[in-house]
């Protein structure tokens, strides 16, 4: 078991998401940064869809009551195991009584703690992911708090007998980037309804991530985007990465827990390849959108997933060598 001593700022149980219920208004949700989520699971020998803890800004303090293996991936968080610094992006063995502190985030915004066997909470609609707006999944559909006890799923624990070369130590800085992040996007269904100046502005200006951003939407502040003429819109499909523009003119990039339909004009759609980057954007970071063709966006995503699959396969081969 895992005992939660402090819940952190906003820590939830997440897996790859809740599929097949968008028609009922339930979003896929799941880990915001699928890249870090998948790698964390691979590093502890999981198959890939096990539930993990997603920490935002500052993480939890937890005590382990079982021998297991953990790995933390994502943003650069200050982490300590029994008071000693813990290296991210590599597996670590823990014993009963060990205390893990996931402190403040220095770079990025979210971290993922995987444990061998996964976090064993009851699935809801086929997923263990927490969807706070509807209080679904996870621990009673809410963020973790002091006193929560989480079960760990069964796993064939293998502890490395010698140091393994994971090759991921510099990955965070490479994909999270700096304070200014270039996010590629394709024009959305209502792109042509905006004024020429606004269409130019979208891809020329810098937009700042505001403190009001969360798992539902990344709210941006910058030059207002204006439609050529105002008109009522019928609510239509939106997904993770859809850029909507409300009447204020300030764009909102919809995130993993966003609604399934929306009534604001969709000026753009963030390329899937850059969603992990956007998931790690913190308040104060600057976003600059860069136009990209749909065909290029698809190809870049395929290449990214192939690269990720190769890394995960390499990690699993190292684990297999230990077995």
XYZ file of C-alpha atoms in Angstrom:
323
model
C 0.000 0.000 0.000
C 0.893 3.665 -0.340
C -0.063 6.096 2.440
C -0.552 9.740 1.493
C 1.037 11.986 4.120
C 0.537 15.221 2.141
C -1.499 15.491 -1.045
C 0.479 18.202 -2.820
C -1.047 21.050 -4.810
C -3.146 18.932 -7.194
C -2.276 15.230 -7.353
C -4.605 12.782 -9.071
C -4.629 9.179 -10.240
C -4.392 9.004 -14.047
C -3.998 6.359 -16.731
C -4.184 6.555 -20.540
C -7.795 7.737 -20.444
C -11.474 6.846 -20.592
C -12.365 5.884 -24.157
C -15.758 5.311 -25.735
C -17.913 7.791 -23.785
C -17.505 11.090 -25.604
C -21.012 10.643 -27.044
C -22.272 10.837 -23.449
C -20.280 13.993 -22.718
C -17.456 12.239 -20.851
C -14.007 13.251 -22.140
C -11.095 10.859 -22.585
C -9.086 12.653 -19.881
C -6.099 10.684 -18.650
C -2.504 11.799 -18.268
C -1.928 15.300 -19.636
C 1.622 14.462 -20.707
C 1.288 11.067 -22.384
C 5.004 11.069 -23.221
C 6.159 11.199 -19.577
C 3.326 8.879 -18.494
C 4.324 6.093 -20.890
C 8.023 6.331 -20.111
C 7.430 6.276 -16.337
C 5.407 3.070 -16.696
C 8.072 1.484 -18.875
C 10.822 2.324 -16.381
C 9.145 0.261 -13.642
C 8.399 -2.691 -15.918
C 4.682 -2.031 -16.397
C 2.882 -2.976 -19.596
C 1.821 0.577 -20.408
C -1.732 1.389 -19.247
C -1.251 1.157 -15.477
C -2.449 4.074 -13.347
C 0.116 6.547 -12.005
C 0.084 9.674 -9.839
C 0.042 12.958 -11.761
C 1.415 15.849 -9.682
C 0.940 19.497 -10.645
C 3.261 22.307 -9.450
C 4.197 20.573 -6.176
C 3.756 16.901 -5.457
C 2.707 14.673 -2.582
C 4.595 13.147 0.317
C 3.892 9.420 0.532
C 4.980 6.480 2.678
C 5.350 3.033 1.167
C 4.151 -0.065 3.004
C 5.498 -2.545 0.467
C 8.678 -3.277 -1.429
C 8.384 -1.991 -4.970
C 10.000 -0.027 -7.816
C 9.071 3.560 -8.711
C 10.025 6.067 -11.395
C 9.212 9.771 -11.732
C 9.128 11.443 -15.162
C 7.972 14.784 -16.507
C 8.921 18.234 -15.227
C 11.988 18.839 -13.076
C 10.609 18.397 -9.562
C 12.679 18.415 -6.378
C 12.360 14.799 -5.188
C 13.788 13.027 -2.154
C 13.592 9.461 -0.865
C 14.158 9.278 2.895
C 15.632 12.765 2.723
C 18.158 11.904 -0.008
C 17.878 13.408 -3.512
C 16.128 11.100 -5.972
C 17.095 11.113 -9.644
C 14.209 11.441 -12.087
C 13.771 9.456 -15.315
C 15.171 6.212 -13.873
C 13.804 3.397 -11.656
C 14.378 3.349 -7.910
C 13.769 0.551 -5.407
C 11.755 1.379 -2.294
C 11.176 -0.613 0.895
C 8.404 -0.640 3.507
C 8.613 2.521 5.593
C 10.388 4.577 2.908
C 9.092 8.141 2.491
C 9.028 9.875 -0.886
C 8.725 13.661 -1.105
C 7.884 15.179 -4.478
C 8.501 18.860 -3.874
C 8.211 21.974 -5.998
C 8.593 21.980 -9.764
C 11.565 23.958 -11.096
C 11.023 23.408 -14.833
C 7.800 22.284 -16.474
C 4.576 21.823 -14.530
C 3.632 18.136 -14.140
C 5.311 14.935 -12.977
C 4.240 11.300 -13.158
C 5.101 8.760 -10.475
C 4.729 5.194 -11.692
C 4.928 2.175 -9.414
C 5.425 -1.446 -10.438
C 1.947 -2.947 -10.815
C 0.272 0.466 -11.039
C -2.018 2.336 -8.656
C -4.876 -0.078 -8.014
C -8.092 1.922 -7.730
C -11.454 0.705 -9.033
C -12.024 1.425 -12.756
C -14.975 3.646 -13.680
C -16.150 3.409 -17.289
C -13.081 1.343 -18.082
C -10.524 3.765 -16.651
C -8.849 4.561 -13.335
C -8.307 8.194 -14.368
C -9.643 10.938 -12.133
C -12.131 13.319 -13.771
C -12.696 15.919 -11.058
C -15.543 17.911 -12.729
C -17.805 14.824 -12.560
C -16.106 13.180 -9.555
C -15.279 10.056 -11.574
C -12.457 7.577 -11.056
C -9.308 7.801 -8.979
C -9.946 8.298 -5.270
C -13.610 9.348 -5.044
C -13.114 11.498 -8.136
C -10.931 14.074 -6.346
C -7.284 15.050 -5.832
C -5.338 13.175 -3.176
C -5.314 14.410 0.405
C -3.672 13.470 3.676
C -4.795 10.091 4.992
C -5.612 8.495 1.633
C -4.384 4.915 1.240
C -3.754 3.522 -2.242
C -3.310 -0.093 -3.180
C -0.564 -1.221 -5.544
C -1.372 -3.743 -8.269
C 0.407 -7.104 -8.501
C 3.795 -7.113 -10.204
C 6.713 -9.495 -10.655
C 9.319 -7.280 -8.999
C 12.771 -7.363 -10.503
C 15.433 -5.175 -8.917
C 18.396 -4.315 -11.148
C 21.506 -6.182 -10.027
C 23.726 -3.564 -11.680
C 23.275 0.020 -12.905
C 21.279 0.128 -16.120
C 21.804 2.723 -18.816
C 18.423 4.295 -19.411
C 19.644 7.281 -21.459
C 16.749 9.563 -20.405
C 18.417 11.963 -17.957
C 18.454 14.933 -20.379
C 15.095 14.223 -21.968
C 13.080 16.629 -19.775
C 14.974 19.763 -20.764
C 14.863 18.734 -24.424
C 11.101 18.330 -24.732
C 9.861 20.747 -22.056
C 11.903 23.647 -23.417
C 12.316 27.068 -21.844
C 9.982 29.873 -20.830
C 8.992 30.450 -24.450
C 7.456 27.438 -26.170
C 6.744 27.084 -29.870
C 3.518 25.132 -30.348
C 2.562 23.992 -33.835
C -1.078 24.246 -34.885
C -3.274 23.791 -37.940
C -6.066 26.278 -38.787
C -9.361 25.334 -37.153
C -12.863 25.070 -38.675
C -13.677 28.743 -37.941
C -10.224 30.133 -38.762
C -11.490 32.027 -41.815
C -14.179 33.772 -39.748
C -11.516 35.876 -37.982
C -10.204 39.166 -39.342
C -7.023 39.068 -41.431
C -5.197 40.925 -38.635
C -6.301 38.336 -36.071
C -5.264 35.418 -38.281
C -1.837 37.018 -38.636
C -1.678 37.827 -34.931
C -2.375 34.242 -33.886
C 0.889 33.043 -35.419
C 2.970 36.182 -34.799
C 2.234 37.220 -31.223
C 3.293 35.710 -27.916
C 0.564 34.511 -25.544
C 1.201 34.105 -21.831
C -0.102 31.130 -19.839
C -2.307 32.486 -17.031
C -2.741 31.135 -13.471
C -6.342 30.214 -14.339
C -5.075 27.328 -16.507
C -5.853 23.775 -15.401
C -6.576 20.281 -16.748
C -9.635 21.656 -18.557
C -8.038 24.527 -20.434
C -4.778 26.390 -20.903
C -5.946 29.996 -20.712
C -3.789 32.481 -22.565
C -3.388 36.263 -22.399
C -2.212 38.380 -25.312
C -3.496 40.339 -28.309
C -7.250 39.807 -28.677
C -8.474 37.725 -31.598
C -11.552 39.141 -33.304
C -14.043 37.631 -35.732
C -14.949 39.606 -38.851
C -18.574 39.582 -37.721
C -20.276 38.213 -34.642
C -22.776 35.426 -35.078
C -24.301 32.669 -33.006
C -22.593 29.299 -33.193
C -24.089 25.864 -32.820
C -22.056 23.822 -30.325
C -19.678 21.510 -32.146
C -16.956 18.960 -31.454
C -13.822 19.944 -29.520
C -10.884 17.788 -28.433
C -7.622 17.992 -26.524
C -5.689 20.793 -28.251
C -8.613 22.700 -29.774
C -7.991 26.468 -29.570
C -11.255 28.250 -28.827
C -11.785 32.010 -28.718
C -14.503 33.311 -26.357
C -15.973 36.808 -26.569
C -12.991 38.259 -24.656
C -10.768 37.418 -27.623
C -8.282 35.623 -25.355
C -7.612 32.097 -26.677
C -8.127 28.953 -24.598
C -6.397 25.731 -25.546
C -8.626 22.884 -24.400
C -6.790 20.219 -22.421
C -7.374 16.580 -21.421
C -10.400 17.192 -19.174
C -12.191 19.660 -21.457
C -15.809 19.285 -22.494
C -16.633 17.273 -25.608
C -18.511 20.070 -27.412
C -18.191 23.841 -27.355
C -19.903 26.931 -28.667
C -16.885 29.201 -29.185
C -15.178 29.508 -32.579
C -12.256 27.117 -33.100
C -9.451 29.147 -34.607
C -6.850 26.370 -34.508
C -5.989 22.838 -33.446
C -2.671 22.148 -31.716
C -0.702 19.395 -33.423
C -0.772 16.226 -31.293
C 3.030 16.075 -31.369
C 3.162 19.236 -29.201
C 0.497 18.334 -26.626
C 3.112 17.029 -24.124
C 4.952 20.349 -24.446
C 1.743 22.261 -23.787
C 0.914 20.021 -20.804
C 4.204 21.156 -19.224
C 3.573 24.888 -19.766
C 3.373 26.725 -16.455
C 1.812 30.116 -15.606
C 4.083 32.844 -16.933
C 5.402 30.771 -19.836
C 4.952 32.278 -23.293
C 3.355 30.370 -26.147
C 3.998 31.170 -29.773
C 1.870 29.275 -32.263
C 3.474 28.214 -35.520
C 1.345 27.201 -38.518
C 1.742 23.675 -39.799
C 0.003 21.706 -42.546
C -2.267 18.873 -41.487
C -0.217 16.302 -43.408
C 3.002 17.409 -41.693
C 1.324 17.354 -38.274
C 0.199 13.773 -38.821
C 3.659 12.688 -40.007
C 5.421 14.338 -37.049
C 3.079 12.610 -34.613
C 3.697 9.224 -36.230
C 7.457 9.774 -36.028
C 7.209 10.889 -32.398
C 5.252 7.784 -31.436
C 7.677 5.535 -33.298
C 10.596 7.143 -31.445
C 8.799 6.707 -28.125
C 8.041 3.064 -28.948
C 11.733 2.460 -29.680
C 12.770 3.950 -26.330
C 10.193 1.887 -24.469
C 11.306 -1.262 -26.298
C 14.918 -0.539 -25.326
C 13.917 -0.077 -21.685
C 11.993 -3.351 -21.711
C 14.965 -5.182 -23.209
C 17.062 -4.012 -20.259
C 14.433 -5.297 -17.856
C 14.251 -8.590 -19.754
C 18.021 -8.914 -19.409
C 17.583 -8.680 -15.647
C 14.973 -11.435 -15.703
